[in-house]
Structure formats: structure tokens, C-alpha cells
């Protein structure tokens, strides 16, 4: 059910089994203390009061993993094998997907950097490596999901359920729009907010579609080649307005988000929407 029971793991797209090693425990026990579930109160002491002023709780630290790897056949690691493993584990200075092959029916993954590699010696032989992975979050993540909706004049409504374990229940997805329309308006009816995108200045692909991706988490808009699109090319200028069902208009940019529970969306302008998300889970490191 976790890295404790897993025999192998996948990091940065490669499986530890491909290197002939398995997760093992050498003179150590599993450390699950840095599980991302510990929180600290933000408070100020009051000398003339019996209670402190509390301003909320924040996660004390992200999740980290400490475990060892050994050869599956129990033999020592050769120098070429050691170099190959080191090269793999240090191949990126930025968080990469980390998944433990624990055969659990509810798979999870993390984003981590291998920050420590200690060689384990026995009788003058290299028998394993002790590893530390530090993640960039106090959450694990469920498998990435992608949902596509074809929007027409008669079929312009769809629904998305947000079950993310974020502290405030809000999740920011990535939305890719492919359209021949000059204007697309996407409204989250549940949130009572919308965003309007004008595409007249965008270059069409071979099929005549203009493709752009709204990444709400990072607050960026990119084209089909991953290049940033200037706000002015989307009609996001001082005259910007975006209508909502209530009849009001927003004069600021609304980055699409999912509120906790079921969200109802309405879209104006024929297009195909692809929404990508991976919900965070308060699973700790187990």
C-alpha cells in the first residue's frame, strides 16, 4: 500500500527494476515522519491574554522518503552499475514524477528530487544505496485525467466534479481550446465567473483551428507549440469584459477553477475543450 511494501519504483520515467535493483531495508526502519500531514499554527503571543492570536495553520514540511535499494540477486553493485544508477537518480535538478509499484488499487504519485545518495558498504563491497527523495508538496496526487468536450450551439454545457483535497477545496486545471470561432466564453456557472478569449490574432493550424492552453495554476496562456501568447492577442486589454449568466460583466481576468464538488460550465463559441487535472490527495507517504 506504500513505498514500505513496494518492491520497485518509477522515477523520471524509468523503473528501478530496469537497473536490477529492488527496494530493501538494511539496518534501518521505514521513516514516515515527514509525511506532509504535520501543521504549524501561525500565532502571536499575548502577554495580557490567556489565549494566543491564531491566524491559521500551515503545512510544516513537504513529504520526503528515505529507503534503500539493493540488487535483486543480493550481489554487490559493480562500478558501472553504480554509475548508471547515480546518473539516473541525479538526472534532474527539478521535481520529477515518483511512483511506487505497490500494487495498490488506488495508485498515487509524487513529484520529487533525489537529494541524497549514500553508498552502503559491507565487507568492503558496495551492497546497496540509501536514498532520500524530497517532494515539492505535502500532497500525493491521483492519476492524471483528461476530459474532452465538443461544444456546439445546441450542446454547450458540461459538468466536472472536483474531489481534490486542497485546503480550500479549490483546484486550478489546464484547459486547451481548439476553435475556429473568433470569440470563446467559458463560464463556471457554479463559481458565477467567466473568461473571454478573442482569437482573431492567433495563427490557425493546418485544419483551420486556433489552439491555446489556459494553465490556471501557473497563470499562463500558450499556443500549440508551447509559446507564451501575449495578453493583448487574446483581447485582454483595458477594455476587457466577460459576461456571466446573471447579466453582470467581469472586468478582470478570471483563471478557470473548480470549486469543491460538482461544477457546471456553459460555453459560448463552437470549440473543443480538453481539461487536464490530477487531484491532490492527503495520503501522506503511505
mmCIF file of C-alpha atoms in Angstrom, residues 7-243:
data_model
loop_
_atom_site.group_PDB
_atom_site.id
_atom_site.type_symbol
_atom_site.label_atom_id
_atom_site.label_comp_id
_atom_site.label_asym_id
_atom_site.label_seq_id
_atom_site.Cartn_x
_atom_site.Cartn_y
_atom_site.Cartn_z
ATOM 1 C CA UNK A 7 9.495 -3.745 -4.461
ATOM 2 C CA UNK A 8 10.266 -1.164 -7.138
ATOM 3 C CA UNK A 9 9.610 2.467 -8.048
ATOM 4 C CA UNK A 10 9.420 4.649 -11.118
ATOM 5 C CA UNK A 11 11.311 7.927 -11.138
ATOM 6 C CA UNK A 12 11.630 10.350 -14.043
ATOM 7 C CA UNK A 13 10.073 7.783 -16.369
ATOM 8 C CA UNK A 14 12.439 4.899 -15.531
ATOM 9 C CA UNK A 15 11.751 1.807 -13.398
ATOM 10 C CA UNK A 16 14.213 0.752 -10.721
ATOM 11 C CA UNK A 17 13.704 -2.844 -11.883
ATOM 12 C CA UNK A 18 15.354 -1.878 -15.178
ATOM 13 C CA UNK A 19 18.556 -1.300 -13.177
ATOM 14 C CA UNK A 20 18.326 -4.685 -11.461
ATOM 15 C CA UNK A 21 17.613 -3.234 -8.012
ATOM 16 C CA UNK A 22 14.755 -3.542 -5.560
ATOM 17 C CA UNK A 23 13.664 -1.558 -2.507
ATOM 18 C CA UNK A 24 15.203 -3.024 0.632
ATOM 19 C CA UNK A 25 15.807 -2.189 4.264
ATOM 20 C CA UNK A 26 19.371 -2.533 5.562
ATOM 21 C CA UNK A 27 19.822 -1.996 9.304
ATOM 22 C CA UNK A 28 17.063 0.619 9.221
ATOM 23 C CA UNK A 29 13.345 1.077 9.647
ATOM 24 C CA UNK A 30 10.893 2.974 7.486
ATOM 25 C CA UNK A 31 10.741 6.652 8.409
ATOM 26 C CA UNK A 32 7.275 8.105 7.793
ATOM 27 C CA UNK A 33 7.629 11.204 9.958
ATOM 28 C CA UNK A 34 7.928 13.659 7.033
ATOM 29 C CA UNK A 35 4.512 12.754 5.662
ATOM 30 C CA UNK A 36 3.249 16.239 4.830
ATOM 31 C CA UNK A 37 0.425 15.987 7.356
ATOM 32 C CA UNK A 38 2.104 17.913 10.182
ATOM 33 C CA UNK A 39 0.996 21.522 10.521
ATOM 34 C CA UNK A 40 2.103 24.548 12.491
ATOM 35 C CA UNK A 41 -0.122 27.224 13.968
ATOM 36 C CA UNK A 42 0.621 30.774 12.902
ATOM 37 C CA UNK A 43 0.111 32.748 16.075
ATOM 38 C CA UNK A 44 1.319 35.630 18.193
ATOM 39 C CA UNK A 45 1.741 35.516 21.939
ATOM 40 C CA UNK A 46 -0.318 37.871 24.068
ATOM 41 C CA UNK A 47 1.116 38.661 27.491
ATOM 42 C CA UNK A 48 -2.131 40.096 28.795
ATOM 43 C CA UNK A 49 -4.431 37.378 27.447
ATOM 44 C CA UNK A 50 -4.981 33.733 28.240
ATOM 45 C CA UNK A 51 -5.124 32.784 24.537
ATOM 46 C CA UNK A 52 -2.783 33.462 21.614
ATOM 47 C CA UNK A 53 -3.988 35.117 18.435
ATOM 48 C CA UNK A 54 -4.144 32.315 15.859
ATOM 49 C CA UNK A 55 -4.023 33.206 12.165
ATOM 50 C CA UNK A 56 -4.429 29.696 10.795
ATOM 51 C CA UNK A 57 -2.369 26.552 10.294
ATOM 52 C CA UNK A 58 0.255 25.905 7.625
ATOM 53 C CA UNK A 59 1.878 22.697 6.499
ATOM 54 C CA UNK A 60 5.161 22.338 8.348
ATOM 55 C CA UNK A 61 7.055 20.428 5.644
ATOM 56 C CA UNK A 62 6.597 18.599 2.343
ATOM 57 C CA UNK A 63 6.666 14.815 2.026
ATOM 58 C CA UNK A 64 10.038 13.071 1.886
ATOM 59 C CA UNK A 65 11.075 9.432 1.512
ATOM 60 C CA UNK A 66 14.062 7.565 2.934
ATOM 61 C CA UNK A 67 14.728 3.995 1.777
ATOM 62 C CA UNK A 68 17.458 1.741 0.414
ATOM 63 C CA UNK A 69 17.937 -0.158 -2.813
ATOM 64 C CA UNK A 70 19.841 -3.430 -3.279
ATOM 65 C CA UNK A 71 20.415 -5.773 -6.202
ATOM 66 C CA UNK A 72 17.608 -8.248 -6.781
ATOM 67 C CA UNK A 73 20.032 -11.181 -6.705
ATOM 68 C CA UNK A 74 21.686 -9.966 -3.480
ATOM 69 C CA UNK A 75 25.082 -9.485 -5.104
ATOM 70 C CA UNK A 76 27.280 -6.411 -4.890
ATOM 71 C CA UNK A 77 26.843 -3.449 -7.210
ATOM 72 C CA UNK A 78 29.612 -3.106 -9.753
ATOM 73 C CA UNK A 79 31.153 0.271 -10.512
ATOM 74 C CA UNK A 80 29.401 0.577 -13.923
ATOM 75 C CA UNK A 81 26.072 -0.360 -12.303
ATOM 76 C CA UNK A 82 26.613 2.209 -9.545
ATOM 77 C CA UNK A 83 27.460 4.934 -12.052
ATOM 78 C CA UNK A 84 24.370 4.115 -14.126
ATOM 79 C CA UNK A 85 22.090 4.311 -11.062
ATOM 80 C CA UNK A 86 23.666 7.566 -9.875
ATOM 81 C CA UNK A 87 23.234 9.094 -13.322
ATOM 82 C CA UNK A 88 19.540 8.144 -13.346
ATOM 83 C CA UNK A 89 18.766 9.423 -9.847
ATOM 84 C CA UNK A 90 20.557 12.758 -10.403
ATOM 85 C CA UNK A 91 19.300 13.275 -13.966
ATOM 86 C CA UNK A 92 17.136 16.259 -12.997
ATOM 87 C CA UNK A 93 17.534 19.158 -10.588
ATOM 88 C CA UNK A 94 13.782 19.739 -10.665
ATOM 89 C CA UNK A 95 10.903 17.630 -9.295
ATOM 90 C CA UNK A 96 10.011 14.644 -11.467
ATOM 91 C CA UNK A 97 7.214 12.051 -11.144
ATOM 92 C CA UNK A 98 7.879 9.450 -8.450
ATOM 93 C CA UNK A 99 5.630 6.400 -8.172
ATOM 94 C CA UNK A 100 5.967 3.283 -6.037
ATOM 95 C CA UNK A 101 4.895 -0.042 -7.538
ATOM 96 C CA UNK A 102 2.912 -1.195 -4.522
ATOM 97 C CA UNK A 103 0.061 -2.869 -6.474
ATOM 98 C CA UNK A 104 -2.493 -0.773 -4.595
ATOM 99 C CA UNK A 105 -5.886 -0.429 -6.261
ATOM 100 C CA UNK A 106 -5.707 3.333 -5.704
ATOM 101 C CA UNK A 107 -2.436 4.447 -7.334
ATOM 102 C CA UNK A 108 -0.744 7.693 -6.312
ATOM 103 C CA UNK A 109 2.352 9.560 -7.423
ATOM 104 C CA UNK A 110 4.528 12.394 -6.170
ATOM 105 C CA UNK A 111 6.884 14.991 -7.640
ATOM 106 C CA UNK A 112 10.343 14.724 -6.146
ATOM 107 C CA UNK A 113 14.091 15.252 -6.437
ATOM 108 C CA UNK A 114 16.601 12.668 -5.243
ATOM 109 C CA UNK A 115 18.622 14.800 -2.838
ATOM 110 C CA UNK A 116 20.851 12.227 -1.174
ATOM 111 C CA UNK A 117 22.588 9.021 -2.262
ATOM 112 C CA UNK A 118 24.692 7.195 0.326
ATOM 113 C CA UNK A 119 26.630 4.068 -0.630
ATOM 114 C CA UNK A 120 26.125 1.113 1.705
ATOM 115 C CA UNK A 121 29.276 -0.921 2.253
ATOM 116 C CA UNK A 122 29.589 -4.394 3.794
ATOM 117 C CA UNK A 123 32.877 -6.242 3.977
ATOM 118 C CA UNK A 124 34.441 -3.749 1.590
ATOM 119 C CA UNK A 125 31.754 -4.333 -1.015
ATOM 120 C CA UNK A 126 29.087 -1.965 -2.335
ATOM 121 C CA UNK A 127 25.842 -3.799 -1.465
ATOM 122 C CA UNK A 128 23.287 -1.021 -1.832
ATOM 123 C CA UNK A 129 22.400 2.659 -1.732
ATOM 124 C CA UNK A 130 20.454 4.658 0.822
ATOM 125 C CA UNK A 131 18.260 7.240 -0.902
ATOM 126 C CA UNK A 132 16.404 10.380 0.096
ATOM 127 C CA UNK A 133 13.682 11.862 -2.109
ATOM 128 C CA UNK A 134 12.252 15.271 -1.242
ATOM 129 C CA UNK A 135 8.949 16.272 -2.829
ATOM 130 C CA UNK A 136 7.682 19.762 -3.605
ATOM 131 C CA UNK A 137 4.316 19.251 -1.933
ATOM 132 C CA UNK A 138 2.572 17.998 1.168
ATOM 133 C CA UNK A 139 0.208 16.090 -1.150
ATOM 134 C CA UNK A 140 0.278 12.917 -3.152
ATOM 135 C CA UNK A 141 -1.559 13.030 -6.492
ATOM 136 C CA UNK A 142 -4.083 10.752 -8.141
ATOM 137 C CA UNK A 143 -3.536 9.712 -11.733
ATOM 138 C CA UNK A 144 -3.663 12.479 -14.378
ATOM 139 C CA UNK A 145 -7.039 12.732 -16.067
ATOM 140 C CA UNK A 146 -8.066 14.350 -19.311
ATOM 141 C CA UNK A 147 -11.657 15.079 -20.349
ATOM 142 C CA UNK A 148 -12.679 16.406 -23.769
ATOM 143 C CA UNK A 149 -15.917 18.244 -24.529
ATOM 144 C CA UNK A 150 -17.125 19.164 -28.018
ATOM 145 C CA UNK A 151 -19.061 22.413 -27.720
ATOM 146 C CA UNK A 152 -21.774 23.294 -30.242
ATOM 147 C CA UNK A 153 -24.560 25.847 -30.324
ATOM 148 C CA UNK A 154 -27.058 23.260 -29.054
ATOM 149 C CA UNK A 155 -24.725 21.390 -26.713
ATOM 150 C CA UNK A 156 -22.768 23.976 -24.760
ATOM 151 C CA UNK A 157 -22.941 22.723 -21.170
ATOM 152 C CA UNK A 158 -20.827 20.212 -19.253
ATOM 153 C CA UNK A 159 -20.067 19.188 -15.696
ATOM 154 C CA UNK A 160 -16.898 18.431 -13.722
ATOM 155 C CA UNK A 161 -16.656 17.061 -10.197
ATOM 156 C CA UNK A 162 -13.804 18.337 -8.042
ATOM 157 C CA UNK A 163 -12.798 15.939 -5.272
ATOM 158 C CA UNK A 164 -9.365 17.492 -4.622
ATOM 159 C CA UNK A 165 -8.053 17.509 -1.068
ATOM 160 C CA UNK A 166 -6.790 21.097 -1.227
ATOM 161 C CA UNK A 167 -7.126 23.120 1.959
ATOM 162 C CA UNK A 168 -9.806 25.398 0.488
ATOM 163 C CA UNK A 169 -11.282 22.804 -1.878
ATOM 164 C CA UNK A 170 -10.331 24.820 -4.996
ATOM 165 C CA UNK A 171 -8.394 23.272 -7.889
ATOM 166 C CA UNK A 172 -6.907 25.050 -10.921
ATOM 167 C CA UNK A 173 -6.880 22.884 -14.088
ATOM 168 C CA UNK A 174 -5.289 23.330 -17.509
ATOM 169 C CA UNK A 175 -7.776 23.935 -20.333
ATOM 170 C CA UNK A 176 -6.892 23.571 -24.018
ATOM 171 C CA UNK A 177 -9.194 25.300 -26.518
ATOM 172 C CA UNK A 178 -9.313 24.328 -30.173
ATOM 173 C CA UNK A 179 -11.652 26.573 -32.159
ATOM 174 C CA UNK A 180 -12.476 28.267 -35.437
ATOM 175 C CA UNK A 181 -14.636 30.818 -33.588
ATOM 176 C CA UNK A 182 -13.438 34.408 -33.151
ATOM 177 C CA UNK A 183 -14.598 34.505 -29.528
ATOM 178 C CA UNK A 184 -14.979 31.833 -26.856
ATOM 179 C CA UNK A 185 -16.561 32.498 -23.462
ATOM 180 C CA UNK A 186 -16.218 29.847 -20.743
ATOM 181 C CA UNK A 187 -18.324 30.353 -17.631
ATOM 182 C CA UNK A 188 -18.188 28.324 -14.456
ATOM 183 C CA UNK A 189 -21.830 28.782 -13.503
ATOM 184 C CA UNK A 190 -21.155 27.346 -10.049
ATOM 185 C CA UNK A 191 -18.463 29.972 -9.436
ATOM 186 C CA UNK A 192 -20.525 32.713 -11.174
ATOM 187 C CA UNK A 193 -17.450 33.824 -13.146
ATOM 188 C CA UNK A 194 -16.255 33.575 -16.746
ATOM 189 C CA UNK A 195 -13.305 34.191 -19.032
ATOM 190 C CA UNK A 196 -13.489 35.501 -22.602
ATOM 191 C CA UNK A 197 -10.849 34.738 -25.223
ATOM 192 C CA UNK A 198 -10.651 36.505 -28.582
ATOM 193 C CA UNK A 199 -8.775 34.507 -31.203
ATOM 194 C CA UNK A 200 -8.681 36.790 -34.262
ATOM 195 C CA UNK A 201 -4.963 37.471 -33.790
ATOM 196 C CA UNK A 202 -3.997 33.832 -33.290
ATOM 197 C CA UNK A 203 -2.466 31.696 -36.033
ATOM 198 C CA UNK A 204 -4.573 28.752 -37.220
ATOM 199 C CA UNK A 205 -3.196 25.234 -37.676
ATOM 200 C CA UNK A 206 -3.445 23.128 -40.838
ATOM 201 C CA UNK A 207 -7.083 22.318 -40.024
ATOM 202 C CA UNK A 208 -8.021 25.965 -39.554
ATOM 203 C CA UNK A 209 -8.232 25.650 -35.764
ATOM 204 C CA UNK A 210 -6.674 28.096 -33.339
ATOM 205 C CA UNK A 211 -5.279 26.205 -30.360
ATOM 206 C CA UNK A 212 -4.358 27.665 -26.970
ATOM 207 C CA UNK A 213 -3.923 26.345 -23.455
ATOM 208 C CA UNK A 214 -5.028 28.224 -20.340
ATOM 209 C CA UNK A 215 -2.903 26.984 -17.427
ATOM 210 C CA UNK A 216 -4.750 28.378 -14.440
ATOM 211 C CA UNK A 217 -2.287 27.070 -11.850
ATOM 212 C CA UNK A 218 0.636 28.931 -13.420
ATOM 213 C CA UNK A 219 -1.500 31.757 -14.875
ATOM 214 C CA UNK A 220 -0.119 31.361 -18.400
ATOM 215 C CA UNK A 221 -1.576 31.024 -21.904
ATOM 216 C CA UNK A 222 0.433 29.155 -24.534
ATOM 217 C CA UNK A 223 -0.049 28.214 -28.180
ATOM 218 C CA UNK A 224 0.135 24.756 -29.724
ATOM 219 C CA UNK A 225 3.940 24.927 -29.682
ATOM 220 C CA UNK A 226 4.127 25.866 -26.011
ATOM 221 C CA UNK A 227 4.995 29.513 -26.648
ATOM 222 C CA UNK A 228 3.502 32.210 -24.434
ATOM 223 C CA UNK A 229 0.693 34.230 -26.019
ATOM 224 C CA UNK A 230 0.679 37.974 -25.198
ATOM 225 C CA UNK A 231 -2.407 39.095 -23.282
ATOM 226 C CA UNK A 232 -3.193 41.700 -25.937
ATOM 227 C CA UNK A 233 -3.515 38.977 -28.591
ATOM 228 C CA UNK A 234 -6.355 37.469 -26.551
ATOM 229 C CA UNK A 235 -8.249 40.729 -26.187
ATOM 230 C CA UNK A 236 -7.143 41.053 -22.585
ATOM 231 C CA UNK A 237 -6.670 44.805 -22.527
ATOM 232 C CA UNK A 238 -8.095 47.818 -20.708
ATOM 233 C CA UNK A 239 -11.440 47.364 -22.492
ATOM 234 C CA UNK A 240 -11.755 43.699 -21.479
ATOM 235 C CA UNK A 241 -15.142 42.422 -20.292
ATOM 236 C CA UNK A 242 -16.514 38.914 -19.816
ATOM 237 C CA UNK A 243 -20.257 38.240 -19.419
#
